[in-house]
Coordinates of C-alpha atoms and ligand atoms in Angstrom, one line a residue:
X263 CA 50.0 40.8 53.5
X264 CA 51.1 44.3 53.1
X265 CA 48.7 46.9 52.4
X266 CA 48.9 49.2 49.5
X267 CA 46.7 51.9 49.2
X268 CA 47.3 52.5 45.7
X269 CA 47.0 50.7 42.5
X270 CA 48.6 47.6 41.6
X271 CA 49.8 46.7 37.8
X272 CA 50.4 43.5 36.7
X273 CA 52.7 43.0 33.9
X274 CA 55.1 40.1 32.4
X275 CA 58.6 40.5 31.5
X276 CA 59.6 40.6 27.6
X277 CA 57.6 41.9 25.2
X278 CA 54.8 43.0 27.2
X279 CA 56.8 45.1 29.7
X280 CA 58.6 46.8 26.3
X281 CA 55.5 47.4 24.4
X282 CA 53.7 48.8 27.7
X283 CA 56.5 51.4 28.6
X284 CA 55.0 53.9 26.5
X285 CA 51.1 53.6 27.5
X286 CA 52.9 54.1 31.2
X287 CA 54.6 57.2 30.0
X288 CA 51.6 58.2 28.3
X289 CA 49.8 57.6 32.0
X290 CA 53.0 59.7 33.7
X291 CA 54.0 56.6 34.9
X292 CA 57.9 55.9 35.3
X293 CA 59.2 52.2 36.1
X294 CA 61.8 52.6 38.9
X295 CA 63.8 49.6 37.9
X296 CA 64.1 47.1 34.5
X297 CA 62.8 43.6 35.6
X298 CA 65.2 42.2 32.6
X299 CA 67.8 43.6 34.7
X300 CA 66.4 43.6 38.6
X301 CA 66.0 40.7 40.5
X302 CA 62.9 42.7 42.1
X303 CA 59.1 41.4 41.9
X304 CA 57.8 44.5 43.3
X305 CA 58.8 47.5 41.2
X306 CA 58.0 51.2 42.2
X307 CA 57.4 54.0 39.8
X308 CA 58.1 57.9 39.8
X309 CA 54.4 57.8 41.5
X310 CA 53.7 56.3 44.8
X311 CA 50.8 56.0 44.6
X312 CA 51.4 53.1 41.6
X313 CA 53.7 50.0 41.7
X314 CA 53.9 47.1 39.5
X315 CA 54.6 43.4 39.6
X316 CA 56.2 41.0 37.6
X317 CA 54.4 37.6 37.2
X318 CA 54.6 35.2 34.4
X319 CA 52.3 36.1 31.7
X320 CA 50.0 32.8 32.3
X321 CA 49.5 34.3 35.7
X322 CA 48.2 38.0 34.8
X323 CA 44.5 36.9 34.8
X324 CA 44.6 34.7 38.0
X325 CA 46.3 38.2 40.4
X326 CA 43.8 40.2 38.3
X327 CA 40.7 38.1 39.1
X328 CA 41.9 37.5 42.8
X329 CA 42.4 41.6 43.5
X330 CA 46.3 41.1 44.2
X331 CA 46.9 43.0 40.9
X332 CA 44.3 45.9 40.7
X333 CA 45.0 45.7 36.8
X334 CA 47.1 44.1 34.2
X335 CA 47.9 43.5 30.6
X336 CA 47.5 40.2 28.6
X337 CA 47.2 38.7 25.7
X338 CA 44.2 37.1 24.1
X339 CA 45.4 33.7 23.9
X340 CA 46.3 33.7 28.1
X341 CA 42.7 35.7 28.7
X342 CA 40.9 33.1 26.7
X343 CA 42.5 29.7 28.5
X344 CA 42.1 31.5 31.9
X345 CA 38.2 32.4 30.7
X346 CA 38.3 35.7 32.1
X347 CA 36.6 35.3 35.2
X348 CA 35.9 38.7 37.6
X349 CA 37.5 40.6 35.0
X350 CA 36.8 43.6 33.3
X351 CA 38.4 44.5 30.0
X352 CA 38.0 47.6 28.6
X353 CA 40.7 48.1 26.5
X354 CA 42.5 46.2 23.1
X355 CA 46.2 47.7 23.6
X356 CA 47.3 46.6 20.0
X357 CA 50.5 45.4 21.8
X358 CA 52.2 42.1 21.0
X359 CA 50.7 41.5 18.3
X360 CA 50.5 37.5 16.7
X361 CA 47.9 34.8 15.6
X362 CA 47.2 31.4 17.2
X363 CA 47.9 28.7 14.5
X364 CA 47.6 25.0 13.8
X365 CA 51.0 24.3 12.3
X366 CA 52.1 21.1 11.0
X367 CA 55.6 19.3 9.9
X368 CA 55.8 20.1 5.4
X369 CA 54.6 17.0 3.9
X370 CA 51.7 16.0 6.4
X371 CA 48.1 16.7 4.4
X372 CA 46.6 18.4 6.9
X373 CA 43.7 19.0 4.9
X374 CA 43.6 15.2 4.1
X375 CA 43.5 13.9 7.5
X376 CA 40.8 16.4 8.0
X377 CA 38.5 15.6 5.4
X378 CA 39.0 11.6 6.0
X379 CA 38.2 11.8 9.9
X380 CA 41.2 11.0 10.8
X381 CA 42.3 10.7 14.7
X382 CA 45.0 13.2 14.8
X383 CA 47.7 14.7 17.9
X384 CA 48.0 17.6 18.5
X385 CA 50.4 19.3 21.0
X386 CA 49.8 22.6 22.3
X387 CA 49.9 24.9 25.7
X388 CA 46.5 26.0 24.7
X389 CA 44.2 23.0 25.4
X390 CA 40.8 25.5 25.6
X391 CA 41.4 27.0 22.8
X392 CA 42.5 24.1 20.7
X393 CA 39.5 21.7 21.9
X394 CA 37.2 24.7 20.8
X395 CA 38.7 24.9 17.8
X396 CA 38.8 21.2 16.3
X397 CA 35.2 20.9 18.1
X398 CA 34.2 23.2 15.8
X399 CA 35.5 21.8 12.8
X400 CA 34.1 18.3 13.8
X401 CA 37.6 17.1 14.2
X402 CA 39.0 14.3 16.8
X403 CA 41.6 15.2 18.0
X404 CA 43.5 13.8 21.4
X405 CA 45.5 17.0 23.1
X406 CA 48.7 16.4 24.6
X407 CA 50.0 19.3 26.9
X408 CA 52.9 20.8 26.6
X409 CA 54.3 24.0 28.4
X410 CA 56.7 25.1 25.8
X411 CA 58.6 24.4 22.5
X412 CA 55.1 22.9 21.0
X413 CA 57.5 22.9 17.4
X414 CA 59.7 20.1 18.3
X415 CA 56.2 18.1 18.9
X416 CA 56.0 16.9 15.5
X417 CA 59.3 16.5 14.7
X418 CA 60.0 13.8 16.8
X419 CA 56.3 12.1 16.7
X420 CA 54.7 13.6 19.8
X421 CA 52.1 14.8 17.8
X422 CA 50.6 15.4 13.8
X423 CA 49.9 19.1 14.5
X424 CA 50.3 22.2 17.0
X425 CA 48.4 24.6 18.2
X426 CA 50.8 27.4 19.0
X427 CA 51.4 31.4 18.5
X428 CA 53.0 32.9 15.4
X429 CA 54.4 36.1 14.9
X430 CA 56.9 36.2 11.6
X431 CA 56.8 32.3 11.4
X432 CA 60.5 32.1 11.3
X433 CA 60.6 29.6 14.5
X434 CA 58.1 27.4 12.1
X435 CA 60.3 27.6 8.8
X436 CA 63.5 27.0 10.9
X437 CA 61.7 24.0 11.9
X438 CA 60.4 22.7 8.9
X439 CA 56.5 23.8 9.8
X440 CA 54.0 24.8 8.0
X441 CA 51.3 27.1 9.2
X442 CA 48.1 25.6 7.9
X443 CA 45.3 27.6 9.6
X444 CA 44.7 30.6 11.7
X445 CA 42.5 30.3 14.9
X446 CA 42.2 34.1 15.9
X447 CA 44.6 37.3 15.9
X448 CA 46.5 38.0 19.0
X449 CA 47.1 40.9 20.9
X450 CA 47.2 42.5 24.7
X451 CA 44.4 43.5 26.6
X452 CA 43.8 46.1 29.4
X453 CA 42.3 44.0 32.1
X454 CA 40.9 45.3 35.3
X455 CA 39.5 43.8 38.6
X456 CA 35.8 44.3 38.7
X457 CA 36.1 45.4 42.5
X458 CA 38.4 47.7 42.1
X459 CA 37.1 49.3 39.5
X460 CA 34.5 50.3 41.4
X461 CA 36.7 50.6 45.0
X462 CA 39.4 52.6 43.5
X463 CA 37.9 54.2 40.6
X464 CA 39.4 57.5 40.7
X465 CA 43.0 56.3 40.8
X466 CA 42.2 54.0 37.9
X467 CA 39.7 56.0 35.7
X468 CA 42.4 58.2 34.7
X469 CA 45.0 55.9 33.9
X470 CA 42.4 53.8 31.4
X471 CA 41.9 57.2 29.9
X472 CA 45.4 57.9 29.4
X473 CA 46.1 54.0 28.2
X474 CA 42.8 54.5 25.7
X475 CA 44.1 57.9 24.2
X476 CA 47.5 56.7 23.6
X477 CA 46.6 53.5 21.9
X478 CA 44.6 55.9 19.1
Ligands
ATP257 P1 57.8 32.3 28.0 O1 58.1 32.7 26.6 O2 58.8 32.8 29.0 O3 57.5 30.8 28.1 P2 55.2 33.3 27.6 O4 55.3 32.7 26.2 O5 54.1 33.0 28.5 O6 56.5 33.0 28.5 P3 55.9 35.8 26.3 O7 56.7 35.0 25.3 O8 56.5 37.0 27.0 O9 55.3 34.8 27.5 O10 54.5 36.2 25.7 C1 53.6 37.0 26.3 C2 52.5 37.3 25.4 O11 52.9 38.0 24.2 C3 51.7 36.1 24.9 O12 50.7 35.7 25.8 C4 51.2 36.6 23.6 O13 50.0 37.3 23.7 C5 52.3 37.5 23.1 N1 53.2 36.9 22.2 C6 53.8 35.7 22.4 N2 54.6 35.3 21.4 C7 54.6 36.4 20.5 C8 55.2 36.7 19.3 N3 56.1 35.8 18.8 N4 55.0 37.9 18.8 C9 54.2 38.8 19.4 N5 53.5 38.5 20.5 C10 53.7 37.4 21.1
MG258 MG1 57.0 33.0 24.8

């Protein structure tokens, strides 16, 4: 493993990487390349002494908590299935902003099969969040796992309900879902390794600072 004496940022492609680039600037921090448009993992910036990687946003935690990413930006519903182990997070970015939602096909009664005890599926990529929630609620439910397109789930029987993330809702109404509770609102978090905080604290002191002043 190489070593890099500077500071290590982990961030995932898409809306993250978009809605970060200002916070960066705000931090005189310049990307050297687009990872929508550069093959590259690794990506430099106008400072040397800061580089970034691209991981998959499930992933942020996990190269946070392990040191390979000296800090990173995630959102509430990855930080809360990972459990946020060894991580410190001192920051609510008010970046990619969405709720977690329990969605279900127009014409199931939700409500219904909650107040009757029914048994009911529900398919989701967030299996902490959503046992929490129906455990809660006093609700059985059995959780199937799915890694993506949770709205097809019902549609075809996998399941009575998903757990999933909505931002306008237009993936849901396209689909003929309806969005029958909120779990929590959603949005990215400044997350730092508690090691390095301390190890490397005057490379990273100042770029929280300059992250916390441009979020206000
Ligand atoms: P992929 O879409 O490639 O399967 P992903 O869903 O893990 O990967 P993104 O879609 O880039 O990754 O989402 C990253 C983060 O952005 C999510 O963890 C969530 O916090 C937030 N997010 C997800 N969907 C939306 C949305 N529709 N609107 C706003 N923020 C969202
Ligand atoms: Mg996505």
């Amino acid at each position: 493993m190489a070593a890099f004496e500077g500071i290590t940022l982990a961030l995932s492609k898409g809306r993250i990487f978009e809605e970060t680039l200002p916070l960066l600037a705000a931090a005189g921090i310049t990307p050297s390349d687009d990872p929508e448009k550069s093959r590259k993992l690794i990506i430099g910036t106008n400072r040397p002494d800061v580089r970034l990687v691209i991981v998959r946003a499930t992933d942020t935690p996990t190269y946070v908590q392990y040191g390979a990413a000296d800090l990173g930006i995630a959102g509430k519903d990855v930080l809360i299935e990972h459990g946020g182990d060894g991580l410190y997070q001192p920051l609510d970015l008010d970046i990619a902003r969405c709720r977690m939602c329990v969605a279900v096909q127009k014409g199931f009664d939700y409500a219904a099969a909650a107040r009757r005890g029914a048994r009911i599926r529900v398919a989701t990529k967030y299996i902490q969040t959503a046992r929490e929630h129906f455990a809660a609620k006093g609700m059985y439910v059995d959780l199937i796992k799915l890694y993506g397109s949770m709205e097809l789930a019902p549609l075809v029987g996998l399941a009575d309900a998903i757990v999933d993330l909505v931002s306008s809702g237009g993936t849901l109404r396209a689909n003929d879902l309806v969005e029958v509770e909120e779990i929590f609102s959603i949005s990215s978090r400044l997350i730092v390794n508690q090691a390095a905080l301390k190890l490397k604290h005057a490379l990273l002191q100042p770029v929280i600072e300059a992250f916390a002043g441009a979020v206000k």
